[in-house]
XYZ file of C-alpha atoms in Angstrom:
755
model
C -94.923 83.540 -129.868
C -91.079 83.616 -129.823
C -87.900 81.513 -129.846
C -85.955 80.548 -126.769
C -82.528 79.769 -127.966
C -79.644 77.840 -126.273
C -76.067 77.655 -127.229
C -73.140 75.814 -125.533
C -70.332 77.961 -124.187
C -67.789 76.400 -126.513
C -68.476 74.916 -129.947
C -68.115 71.152 -130.193
C -67.135 71.321 -133.923
C -63.772 72.843 -134.856
C -65.080 74.159 -138.146
C -68.355 75.423 -139.772
C -71.310 73.125 -139.203
C -72.933 72.464 -142.680
C -76.065 70.378 -141.964
C -78.174 69.083 -139.111
C -81.111 66.505 -138.792
C -83.404 65.106 -136.030
C -84.008 61.344 -135.568
C -86.483 61.742 -132.593
C -87.659 64.822 -130.787
C -84.769 64.476 -128.426
C -81.789 63.382 -130.668
C -80.044 65.444 -133.225
C -77.146 64.584 -135.732
C -74.770 67.266 -137.078
C -72.074 67.257 -139.650
C -69.127 69.716 -139.914
C -66.279 70.643 -142.154
C -64.066 69.120 -139.388
C -65.144 65.637 -140.889
C -67.003 64.835 -137.591
C -70.623 63.517 -137.311
C -71.926 64.266 -133.903
C -74.995 63.219 -131.888
C -76.720 65.707 -129.648
C -79.211 65.252 -126.756
C -80.670 68.766 -126.105
C -82.325 67.719 -122.911
C -79.293 66.451 -121.024
C -76.815 68.522 -123.459
C -74.764 65.560 -124.094
C -72.770 65.186 -127.257
C -71.070 62.049 -128.629
C -68.951 61.609 -131.786
C -70.625 58.985 -134.109
C -68.240 59.051 -137.011
C -64.956 60.575 -138.354
C -65.257 60.981 -142.085
C -62.169 60.661 -144.445
C -60.233 63.791 -144.644
C -61.194 64.570 -148.432
C -64.941 64.272 -147.620
C -66.567 67.531 -146.753
C -70.245 67.035 -145.817
C -72.952 69.393 -147.474
C -76.334 67.976 -146.793
C -77.942 65.459 -144.618
C -81.467 63.847 -144.685
C -82.871 61.132 -142.577
C -84.799 58.196 -144.257
C -88.489 58.788 -143.534
C -90.055 56.946 -140.526
C -93.194 55.935 -142.126
C -92.791 53.392 -144.821
C -94.781 50.471 -146.350
C -97.477 50.697 -143.463
C -94.667 49.666 -140.918
C -94.198 52.429 -138.323
C -90.639 52.871 -137.119
C -90.303 54.858 -133.957
C -87.323 56.468 -135.325
C -85.194 56.996 -138.373
C -82.416 54.376 -138.667
C -80.165 55.711 -141.546
C -79.480 58.906 -143.293
C -78.133 60.147 -146.559
C -74.969 62.424 -146.536
C -73.950 64.316 -149.531
C -70.474 65.544 -149.946
C -67.972 67.585 -151.784
C -66.348 64.566 -153.488
C -69.291 64.108 -155.794
C -70.788 61.122 -153.820
C -73.557 60.585 -151.491
C -73.193 58.238 -148.514
C -75.832 55.957 -146.904
C -74.911 55.963 -143.138
C -76.569 54.011 -140.381
C -77.490 55.632 -137.071
C -74.683 53.878 -135.408
C -72.178 55.576 -137.747
C -71.442 52.742 -140.174
C -71.189 53.824 -143.836
C -73.514 51.258 -145.538
C -72.928 52.486 -149.067
C -71.066 55.263 -151.078
C -72.381 56.168 -154.545
C -70.636 58.102 -157.231
C -73.327 60.703 -158.162
C -72.030 63.697 -159.720
C -68.851 65.105 -161.157
C -68.945 68.195 -158.837
C -69.860 68.677 -155.208
C -73.354 67.088 -154.256
C -74.970 70.327 -152.744
C -78.187 68.849 -151.897
C -79.951 65.445 -151.193
C -83.487 64.552 -150.205
C -85.563 61.382 -149.686
C -89.126 61.572 -150.971
C -91.954 61.092 -148.317
C -92.313 57.225 -148.999
C -88.429 56.642 -148.880
C -88.732 55.025 -152.357
C -86.579 57.716 -154.375
C -83.644 59.963 -153.531
C -82.798 63.323 -155.385
C -79.530 64.770 -155.428
C -78.181 68.109 -157.049
C -75.148 69.873 -158.388
C -74.713 72.860 -158.980
C -78.256 72.956 -157.492
C -78.196 74.554 -154.038
C -81.422 73.019 -152.719
C -84.009 70.461 -153.742
C -87.462 69.562 -152.356
C -90.101 66.887 -153.081
C -93.884 67.811 -153.749
C -96.260 66.550 -151.207
C -97.345 63.438 -153.182
C -93.697 62.882 -154.308
C -94.579 63.186 -158.134
C -92.655 66.482 -158.703
C -89.310 67.949 -157.557
C -88.573 71.645 -156.809
C -85.014 72.784 -157.217
C -83.037 76.010 -157.584
C -81.066 77.222 -160.553
C -79.503 80.583 -160.017
C -82.340 83.068 -159.657
C -84.789 80.572 -161.063
C -87.143 78.094 -159.173
C -88.042 74.873 -161.153
C -90.687 72.317 -160.629
C -90.062 69.294 -162.605
C -92.792 66.435 -162.688
C -91.380 62.919 -162.752
C -93.525 61.874 -165.581
C -91.781 62.055 -168.898
C -92.942 64.791 -171.355
C -94.817 66.554 -168.588
C -94.573 70.294 -168.497
C -91.850 71.998 -166.470
C -92.965 75.053 -164.438
C -90.137 77.653 -164.035
C -90.046 81.208 -162.828
C -87.589 83.900 -161.737
C -87.998 84.017 -158.003
C -85.234 86.210 -156.655
C -82.962 88.946 -157.834
C -79.880 87.208 -156.443
C -78.867 83.604 -156.178
C -81.500 81.292 -154.471
C -79.624 79.514 -151.608
C -82.429 77.509 -150.048
C -85.992 76.190 -150.789
C -88.454 74.083 -148.837
C -92.034 72.539 -149.914
C -94.338 71.648 -147.226
C -96.483 68.554 -147.442
C -99.336 69.812 -145.330
C -100.137 73.252 -146.849
C -98.532 72.721 -150.237
C -96.746 75.956 -149.957
C -93.089 76.743 -151.102
C -90.372 78.831 -149.310
C -87.387 80.280 -150.954
C -84.508 82.432 -149.531
C -81.622 83.960 -151.424
C -78.801 86.283 -151.851
C -80.984 89.204 -152.388
C -81.646 89.135 -148.581
C -85.306 88.331 -149.045
C -87.466 85.282 -148.286
C -90.692 84.604 -150.107
C -93.785 82.378 -149.804
C -95.222 80.831 -153.108
C -98.156 78.501 -153.908
C -97.462 75.384 -156.000
C -98.386 77.304 -159.173
C -95.482 79.713 -158.813
C -97.679 82.816 -157.462
C -95.909 84.816 -154.777
C -98.031 85.019 -151.587
C -95.568 86.896 -149.403
C -92.442 88.887 -150.181
C -90.255 89.958 -147.219
C -88.466 93.205 -146.557
C -84.832 93.039 -147.354
C -82.556 91.753 -144.413
C -78.893 92.896 -143.642
C -77.286 89.804 -144.951
C -78.040 86.981 -147.451
C -80.503 84.402 -146.146
C -78.767 81.089 -145.902
C -81.207 78.855 -144.341
C -85.078 78.200 -144.325
C -87.394 75.493 -143.267
C -90.962 74.429 -142.664
C -92.208 73.036 -139.482
C -93.711 69.644 -140.163
C -97.427 70.926 -139.639
C -97.018 73.732 -141.977
C -98.045 76.461 -139.552
C -94.532 77.913 -138.777
C -91.274 78.241 -140.638
C -87.819 79.535 -139.697
C -85.324 81.602 -141.599
C -81.555 81.728 -140.858
C -78.910 84.359 -141.894
C -75.863 85.816 -140.313
C -76.279 86.040 -136.521
C -80.064 85.982 -137.258
C -82.764 83.472 -136.590
C -86.423 84.406 -137.508
C -89.698 82.625 -136.768
C -92.480 83.141 -139.148
C -96.094 82.329 -139.665
C -97.001 80.274 -142.667
C -98.493 83.533 -144.318
C -95.028 85.123 -144.218
C -95.164 87.591 -141.461
C -92.736 87.341 -138.566
C -93.374 86.359 -135.036
C -89.961 86.828 -133.389
C -86.419 87.756 -134.322
C -83.358 86.367 -132.357
C -79.863 87.716 -132.808
C -77.498 84.807 -131.575
C -73.826 84.764 -132.020
C -73.528 82.011 -134.376
C -72.146 83.282 -137.709
C -74.162 82.414 -140.675
C -76.856 79.671 -140.058
C -76.288 77.341 -143.052
C -79.134 74.756 -142.311
C -82.228 74.506 -140.153
C -83.989 71.316 -139.044
C -87.262 71.085 -137.206
C -87.955 68.340 -134.709
C -90.768 65.931 -135.619
C -93.278 67.332 -133.072
C -92.550 70.857 -134.407
C -91.760 72.353 -130.907
C -88.031 72.993 -131.413
C -85.496 73.499 -134.227
C -81.710 73.250 -134.601
C -79.425 75.282 -136.682
C -76.022 74.522 -138.238
C -73.885 77.566 -137.425
C -70.901 78.949 -139.411
C -68.711 79.146 -135.923
C -68.897 75.569 -135.272
C -71.910 75.790 -132.944
C -75.354 74.108 -133.081
C -78.059 76.410 -132.042
C -81.283 74.920 -130.425
C -84.421 76.944 -130.302
C -87.778 76.252 -128.591
C -91.071 77.792 -129.532
C -92.706 79.290 -126.506
C -95.317 81.868 -125.735
C -98.112 80.656 -127.997
C -101.554 81.946 -127.186
C -104.954 80.365 -127.039
C -107.950 82.524 -126.550
C -111.644 81.674 -125.940
C -114.326 83.878 -124.369
C -112.828 85.378 -121.359
C -109.724 83.137 -121.146
C -106.338 83.638 -122.422
C -103.706 80.826 -122.147
C -100.019 81.214 -122.832
C -97.310 78.637 -122.940
C -94.603 80.308 -120.883
C -92.153 77.343 -120.798
C -91.912 74.060 -122.420
C -93.864 72.307 -119.642
C -95.874 75.274 -118.173
C -98.925 77.146 -119.247
C -100.451 80.386 -117.602
C -104.202 80.762 -117.659
C -105.556 84.200 -117.390
C -109.264 84.932 -116.676
C -109.557 88.577 -118.037
C -112.970 88.972 -116.087
C -111.535 88.715 -112.711
C -107.830 88.873 -113.465
C -107.229 85.363 -111.868
C -104.112 83.496 -112.890
C -103.559 79.680 -112.818
C -100.387 77.870 -113.681
C -100.694 74.421 -115.187
C -97.505 72.252 -114.978
C -97.054 69.156 -117.183
C -94.672 66.267 -116.856
C -93.346 66.356 -120.403
C -93.088 69.206 -122.931
C -96.378 70.455 -124.530
C -96.580 69.686 -128.330
C -100.193 70.818 -129.246
C -103.091 72.420 -127.419
C -106.542 73.585 -128.222
C -109.051 75.695 -126.299
C -112.726 75.824 -127.364
C -116.212 74.883 -126.024
C -115.255 75.321 -122.343
C -112.306 72.809 -122.630
C -108.572 72.967 -122.949
C -107.049 69.956 -124.629
C -103.302 69.656 -124.345
C -101.120 66.909 -125.743
C -97.565 66.415 -124.489
C -95.089 64.009 -125.857
C -96.673 61.072 -123.990
C -100.054 62.106 -122.649
C -103.212 64.053 -123.310
C -104.704 66.424 -120.663
C -108.285 67.654 -120.744
C -108.942 70.649 -118.551
C -112.495 72.147 -117.916
C -112.430 75.890 -117.941
C -114.684 75.686 -114.708
C -111.893 73.828 -112.861
C -108.130 73.977 -113.656
C -106.921 71.877 -110.862
C -108.127 68.389 -111.729
C -107.425 67.593 -115.439
C -108.459 64.248 -116.920
C -105.196 62.528 -118.091
C -104.705 59.482 -120.527
C -101.678 58.066 -122.241
C -101.168 58.556 -126.009
C -100.755 55.647 -128.485
C -98.246 57.322 -130.970
C -96.934 60.278 -129.069
C -96.553 62.999 -131.777
C -99.958 64.645 -132.141
C -100.190 66.837 -135.297
C -103.724 68.215 -134.984
C -106.336 68.616 -132.230
C -109.907 69.533 -133.337
C -112.764 70.180 -130.848
C -116.437 70.062 -131.212
C -119.031 70.570 -128.259
C -119.236 66.980 -127.133
C -115.913 65.373 -128.165
C -112.412 66.164 -129.692
C -110.181 64.646 -132.425
C -106.519 63.770 -132.000
C -104.535 63.201 -135.318
C -101.141 61.521 -135.017
C -98.793 59.385 -137.208
C -100.904 56.263 -136.483
C -104.508 57.517 -137.326
C -107.503 59.611 -136.229
C -108.851 59.125 -132.732
C -112.024 60.509 -131.492
C -112.288 61.088 -127.565
C -115.065 62.246 -125.459
C -114.138 64.959 -122.815
C -114.166 62.247 -120.055
C -111.242 60.678 -121.960
C -113.166 57.713 -123.443
C -112.244 56.626 -126.988
C -115.209 56.890 -129.101
C -114.075 55.915 -132.681
C -111.160 55.543 -134.979
C -112.385 56.507 -138.434
C -110.334 55.006 -141.382
C -110.451 54.925 -145.207
C -108.073 53.256 -147.556
C -105.059 55.289 -148.405
C -105.524 57.686 -145.431
C -102.319 59.725 -144.754
C -102.646 61.477 -141.401
C -99.316 63.317 -141.779
C -100.746 65.799 -144.204
C -104.092 66.603 -142.450
C -104.555 70.100 -141.157
C -107.368 72.365 -139.952
C -108.510 73.322 -143.381
C -108.998 69.678 -144.693
C -110.587 68.177 -141.568
C -113.767 69.365 -139.882
C -115.539 67.898 -136.814
C -119.221 68.547 -135.465
C -121.091 66.810 -132.612
C -122.221 63.888 -134.978
C -120.118 64.026 -138.139
C -116.488 64.066 -139.085
C -115.379 65.270 -142.617
C -112.056 64.652 -144.256
C -110.786 66.012 -147.563
C -108.912 63.211 -149.272
C -105.201 63.877 -150.554
C -105.109 61.285 -153.206
C -108.110 62.690 -154.907
C -108.681 66.288 -153.737
C -112.205 66.432 -155.271
C -113.445 63.959 -152.591
C -114.587 64.454 -149.040
C -115.103 61.543 -146.877
C -117.946 61.749 -144.345
C -117.977 59.586 -141.052
C -120.377 59.181 -138.290
C -118.607 60.702 -135.196
C -119.770 57.988 -132.763
C -119.275 54.849 -134.765
C -116.493 55.993 -137.061
C -118.276 54.327 -139.996
C -118.826 56.083 -143.268
C -122.112 58.090 -143.287
C -125.194 57.036 -145.328
C -124.655 54.765 -148.200
C -120.771 54.873 -147.497
C -119.948 56.865 -150.702
C -117.967 59.903 -150.355
C -119.006 63.418 -151.376
C -117.528 64.188 -154.872
C -117.111 67.724 -156.308
C -116.188 68.799 -159.997
C -112.997 70.635 -158.937
C -110.215 70.243 -156.254
C -111.419 71.313 -152.715
C -109.107 73.497 -150.619
C -111.112 74.053 -147.356
C -114.081 72.396 -145.661
C -116.242 73.233 -142.678
C -119.086 71.479 -140.925
C -121.967 73.632 -139.226
C -121.975 72.873 -135.337
C -125.694 73.178 -134.511
C -128.966 71.690 -135.374
C -130.250 68.292 -136.094
C -128.012 65.491 -137.424
C -130.336 65.132 -140.526
C -129.789 68.789 -141.413
C -126.160 68.806 -140.993
C -124.472 70.965 -143.669
C -120.889 71.177 -144.996
C -119.553 74.255 -146.733
C -116.354 74.099 -148.858
C -114.124 76.240 -151.061
C -112.785 74.683 -154.143
C -109.652 75.577 -156.095
C -111.458 78.461 -158.018
C -112.329 79.987 -154.666
C -115.947 79.403 -155.057
C -117.895 78.642 -151.948
C -120.398 75.786 -151.952
C -122.775 74.380 -149.409
C -124.437 70.895 -149.397
C -126.232 68.512 -147.033
C -124.123 65.840 -145.365
C -127.074 63.244 -145.242
C -128.106 61.630 -148.492
C -130.956 59.432 -148.950
C -130.207 57.666 -152.089
C -130.716 60.791 -154.265
C -127.999 62.748 -156.009
C -126.356 65.336 -153.854
C -127.448 68.827 -154.381
C -124.308 71.045 -154.069
C -125.286 74.817 -154.275
C -122.853 77.637 -155.000
C -123.411 80.691 -152.353
C -120.249 82.711 -152.970
C -117.246 83.460 -155.243
C -113.642 84.493 -154.678
C -113.854 83.451 -150.914
C -110.452 83.530 -149.073
C -111.613 82.032 -145.718
C -114.662 80.850 -143.949
C -115.882 79.911 -140.508
C -119.266 78.565 -138.935
C -120.353 80.098 -135.672
C -119.955 78.010 -132.560
C -123.383 78.445 -131.159
C -125.835 78.637 -134.295
C -125.610 77.858 -138.020
C -124.408 81.214 -139.237
C -121.609 81.260 -141.810
C -118.984 83.929 -142.465
C -116.379 84.466 -144.936
C -114.155 86.930 -146.685
C -115.087 87.100 -150.317
C -113.207 89.299 -152.822
C -113.032 92.671 -151.036
C -116.076 92.040 -148.864
C -116.699 90.398 -145.375
C -119.912 88.533 -145.701
C -122.076 86.800 -143.189
C -124.687 84.346 -144.336
C -127.188 84.510 -141.519
C -129.209 81.481 -142.720
C -127.299 79.620 -145.433
C -130.165 77.067 -145.516
C -132.082 79.700 -147.467
C -130.558 78.199 -150.705
C -132.697 74.942 -150.134
C -135.870 76.721 -149.283
C -136.081 79.883 -151.497
C -132.988 80.679 -153.482
C -134.316 84.057 -154.565
C -134.221 85.087 -150.861
C -130.604 84.286 -150.170
C -129.160 87.860 -151.203
C -131.566 89.468 -148.625
C -130.289 87.114 -145.856
C -126.736 88.500 -146.152
C -124.718 91.054 -144.165
C -121.908 92.652 -146.092
C -119.154 94.899 -145.143
C -116.141 96.378 -146.895
C -113.056 94.209 -146.045
C -110.308 96.585 -147.379
C -109.266 97.498 -143.900
C -108.088 93.869 -143.546
C -105.338 94.169 -146.241
C -104.501 91.496 -148.678
C -105.546 87.653 -147.932
C -106.728 87.882 -144.355
C -107.803 84.791 -142.525
C -110.781 84.128 -140.311
C -109.329 82.854 -136.914
C -112.627 82.158 -135.049
C -116.302 82.888 -134.936
C -117.508 82.777 -131.321
C -120.805 84.270 -130.308
C -121.280 87.501 -132.283
C -117.496 88.148 -132.441
C -115.322 87.287 -135.477
C -111.527 87.384 -135.204
C -109.635 88.069 -138.343
C -105.903 87.808 -138.869
C -104.437 90.393 -141.376
C -101.607 89.680 -143.667
C -99.177 91.544 -141.256
C -100.240 89.239 -138.383
C -102.344 91.628 -136.451
C -105.702 90.494 -135.154
C -108.875 92.434 -135.914
C -112.106 91.873 -134.137
C -115.407 92.431 -135.758
C -118.873 92.358 -134.032
C -122.008 91.220 -135.935
C -125.646 91.825 -134.942
C -126.711 89.458 -132.069
C -130.318 89.310 -133.437
C -129.953 86.457 -136.121
C -128.478 84.227 -133.370
C -131.531 84.983 -131.108
C -133.761 84.192 -134.126
C -132.089 80.843 -134.795
C -132.697 79.942 -131.151
C -136.560 80.811 -131.534
C -136.753 78.884 -134.765
C -135.049 75.822 -133.432
C -137.501 75.555 -130.611
C -140.519 76.475 -132.748
C -141.220 79.725 -130.901
C -142.519 81.597 -133.962
C -144.491 84.277 -132.050
C -141.230 85.209 -130.282
C -139.497 85.256 -133.700
C -142.140 87.670 -135.013
C -142.026 89.899 -131.965
C -138.141 90.157 -132.351
C -138.374 91.073 -136.092
C -140.932 93.757 -135.346
C -138.826 95.190 -132.593
C -135.597 95.289 -134.732
C -137.410 96.390 -137.979
C -134.566 94.924 -140.099
C -135.405 93.492 -143.652
C -132.449 90.991 -143.305
C -133.991 89.424 -140.058
C -137.434 89.355 -141.734
C -135.900 87.511 -144.758
C -134.190 85.021 -142.349
C -137.484 84.527 -140.568
C -139.349 83.796 -143.819
C -136.850 81.272 -144.887
C -136.782 79.583 -141.487
C -140.533 79.360 -141.283
C -140.799 77.851 -144.925
C -138.064 75.365 -144.022
C -140.178 74.292 -140.897
C -143.399 74.271 -142.797
C -144.995 77.095 -140.624
C -147.042 79.021 -143.347
C -148.668 81.660 -141.151
C -145.208 82.948 -140.018
C -143.848 82.707 -143.588
C -146.767 84.744 -144.905
C -146.271 87.680 -142.309
C -142.534 87.700 -143.014
C -142.822 87.709 -146.748
C -145.318 90.514 -146.645
C -142.782 92.488 -144.471
C -140.237 92.336 -147.086
C -142.700 93.108 -149.880
C -142.609 89.643 -151.717
C -146.262 89.788 -152.504
C -146.426 87.099 -155.114
C -145.046 84.615 -152.622
C -147.660 85.773 -149.985
C -150.446 84.964 -152.540
C -148.967 81.751 -153.322
C -148.759 80.840 -149.492
C -152.459 81.749 -149.286
C -153.235 79.525 -152.076
C -151.376 76.710 -150.287
C -153.337 77.252 -147.169
C -156.573 76.739 -149.026
C -155.750 73.455 -150.550
C -158.034 70.626 -149.273
C -155.457 67.817 -148.358
C -152.439 67.734 -146.154
C -150.585 65.969 -148.976
C -151.253 68.661 -151.411
C -150.253 71.358 -149.030
C -146.960 69.504 -148.384
C -146.435 69.114 -152.124
C -146.949 72.788 -152.835
C -144.550 73.649 -150.189
C -141.874 71.558 -151.763
C -142.818 73.185 -155.067
C -142.338 76.539 -153.365
C -138.889 75.602 -152.446
C -138.090 74.461 -156.156
C -138.202 70.639 -155.475
C -140.492 69.715 -158.255
C -139.645 65.996 -158.486
C -140.239 65.363 -154.730
C -143.525 67.288 -154.899
C -144.636 64.969 -157.664
C -143.456 61.738 -155.830
C -145.328 62.825 -152.719
C -148.621 63.310 -154.548
C -148.232 59.946 -156.557
C -147.599 58.133 -153.348
C -150.909 59.720 -151.764
C -152.763 58.622 -154.957
C -153.330 62.151 -155.936
C -152.426 61.414 -159.689
C -154.549 64.316 -161.207
C -152.761 66.879 -158.826
C -149.452 65.336 -159.952
C -150.361 65.818 -163.598
C -151.547 69.310 -162.896
C -148.362 70.670 -161.464
C -146.340 69.405 -164.378
C -148.922 71.138 -166.693
C -148.427 74.313 -164.611
C -144.635 74.005 -164.937
C -145.171 73.545 -168.723
C -143.522 70.087 -168.189
C -145.672 68.580 -170.956
C -143.852 65.325 -171.848
C -143.863 64.348 -168.059
C -147.655 65.098 -167.575
C -148.502 63.192 -170.658
C -146.412 60.205 -169.459
C -148.105 60.246 -166.005
C -151.639 60.483 -167.730
C -150.948 57.486 -169.971
C -149.294 55.359 -167.219
C -152.228 55.886 -164.829
C -154.785 55.818 -167.690
C -156.515 58.869 -166.590
C -156.735 62.676 -167.772
C -154.972 62.082 -171.104
C -157.512 64.531 -172.641
C -156.860 66.981 -169.722
C -153.227 67.123 -170.804
C -153.996 67.400 -174.533
C -156.568 70.052 -174.020
C -154.094 72.221 -171.937
C -151.379 71.542 -174.444
C -153.731 72.620 -177.311
C -154.773 75.810 -175.458
C -151.028 76.631 -174.804
C -150.105 76.277 -178.474
C -153.076 78.178 -179.776
C -152.177 81.092 -177.311
C -148.779 81.360 -178.819
C -149.870 80.657 -182.432
C -147.827 77.338 -182.762
C -148.564 73.969 -184.365
C -148.043 70.598 -182.658
C -144.888 68.980 -183.717
C -144.413 66.471 -180.907
C -145.019 62.924 -182.193
C -146.379 61.520 -178.871
C -148.934 64.350 -178.620
C -150.006 63.885 -182.166
C -150.465 60.228 -181.759
C -152.662 60.499 -178.675
C -154.698 63.539 -180.185
C -155.832 61.397 -183.154
C -159.504 60.851 -182.984
C -159.715 62.530 -179.447
C -162.154 65.458 -179.265
C -161.303 68.000 -176.714
C -164.458 68.892 -174.660
C -163.747 71.388 -172.027
C -166.872 70.938 -170.268
C -166.248 67.370 -169.715
C -162.655 68.170 -168.677
C -163.814 70.758 -166.176
C -166.289 68.430 -164.684
C -163.644 65.743 -164.169
C -161.334 68.319 -162.537
C -164.226 69.244 -160.080
C -164.830 65.626 -159.283
C -161.081 65.149 -158.521
C -161.009 68.295 -156.217
C -164.222 67.108 -154.571
C -162.787 63.460 -154.070
C -159.575 64.968 -152.551
C -161.907 67.021 -150.071
C -163.766 64.017 -149.150
C -160.470 62.108 -148.484
C -159.106 64.820 -146.357
C -162.456 65.057 -144.347
C -162.325 61.345 -144.006
C -158.783 61.075 -142.655
C -159.482 64.041 -140.293
C -162.535 62.272 -138.965
C -160.532 58.914 -138.704
C -157.841 60.769 -136.660
C -160.271 62.358 -134.237
C -162.186 58.898 -133.628
C -158.844 57.358 -132.704
C -158.307 60.196 -130.222
C -161.669 59.644 -128.742
C -161.108 55.948 -128.426
C -157.723 56.476 -126.618
């Protein structure tokens, strides 16, 4: 990726340009010390003078009023605030009329910024730069070498830290990724999180850094200095460095679509720069944006090259699942990797697409107006919505899409995930969102398997990794923690294998569903590798097939290969080919694979395969329990004990009670020493009270304790425990269950004969 810069031969301003700002993607305003406000069209290279300021007014900062306010969408900004050296700020309309001038400070007003809603304006002196927090409840400003975050609530704690060795000249706070940039006279730029922890510290440059700004989507930022313009990734490393003849660049402004930027130059020029040569890769295809409206497709297998021409400039693109989706300023193009000549084209509603997410069957477009789910044939499937949805701050970490489900992390309450049915756009299940104890920073849906078994993995603020089922049937959500200190995660595109970087290890969860089947087995289903080679804070870019692509902190890509066998085993399990699964495990002779097979077999209630797999990994106690389950007389009992095997005690008890097997429900509570529940069931169903009391008495005698529970004392009064009678009753219950099972089997066979 690099910047393609353009400068006019002669500067239009006679003095240094102090500030610039975009209204639309094709219109820019600039202000200079020659008191002129100029309007630029970078496409046609036209410039017109909008306003001549009084001779004593030197403009210092410019910021356009935000476009999206009070639910009404304006296609473009209509007015801007201009701060000046005379201690005033001026509200100026797009046509050049000064609407209002306000006496603000005693000294020069060095900085002025609207909040995201357009309901408040912050100005500063002698503050060189100010920025608003993403939810407009805090203000970030510079003070010498310090950065200060001040909440708007009175008495709230101020966060302040020394950020640079020299004076800080510029700062910016992005609303999408919540990261802070700062640049100063110590010739360095730094990336911070919102708690003031440094994430990236650049090498010193030749000259002080005078400008720094985020692209709106938070993926890129630009840094300006004397005759220097640098394009950087959000993690801090540099994509490209340009050395234009501009003098110092005093301000940088990104266009709304994030494809171009403008810089205010010290020699009177305004520099325009386009972002080109972005790369997208998938399997054997590599796609490069070579010009604003042209893409090059390279098939690395046969070295074939195709050129894709577009009518308007390319804003966003995504390549996955055999399709390339490209959004331009007015249209969306869908190409199949099998045929590059005939794309499917449809018009866009809003225009500026900020995010494209793909699943196997459909893709999601996010723009200023909302969320739109399209099929690859170009048909609009649904437009999911919820109250308070802000599409401008959604990114790839807070939105996830699978074939049947869409998940969004809410911005108003970051502990909440909204889950929608993809095809209808309605909230899933009972409509209640998924709620976690702490703030969530990243979410990811698995891509394969049945809708009813869809899982979502998420990382919270403490960097703990959790997994939970998306579908809920009225019962409380079971959220299970499966990892700690996880930096980044990704699901495989072709089977439900999860990979992540936790602490200093690269970890692959070959079968994350193990936590719901047999939690003790989870450590045996992991693959772990030392991740120190990836340096500090690496990010997983993609996990396609058995190849994982990781981006290191310095921007380089590292490709890792994992074993192909777990993916093959997933394929066998999903189509119930258990004999093939056993053959594969015997061939590979790997304990991890056997553990995965054991968990898959239990999840699919195939006890014969589970028995062989558990025996192979030496879990003898579980083999014996599975044998005991197989010998149970009725189907209901077997199912209940399988649930019990997976730790679902409540569900096992409910199943037995529904089947009318009250004694068995009481017995599993006795076996689990859940005495009060066992007595409650016995009393409620007026049966086996003496059985519960007898087992309780035996338990207390074994441990040399006395009965202290009032309920047990109450029922034990005047009741003689006769073990012979109890054993006879138990025998009778088991015989009854056998008869029932035989009768139902006979009933089923007679129905088959009649058919």
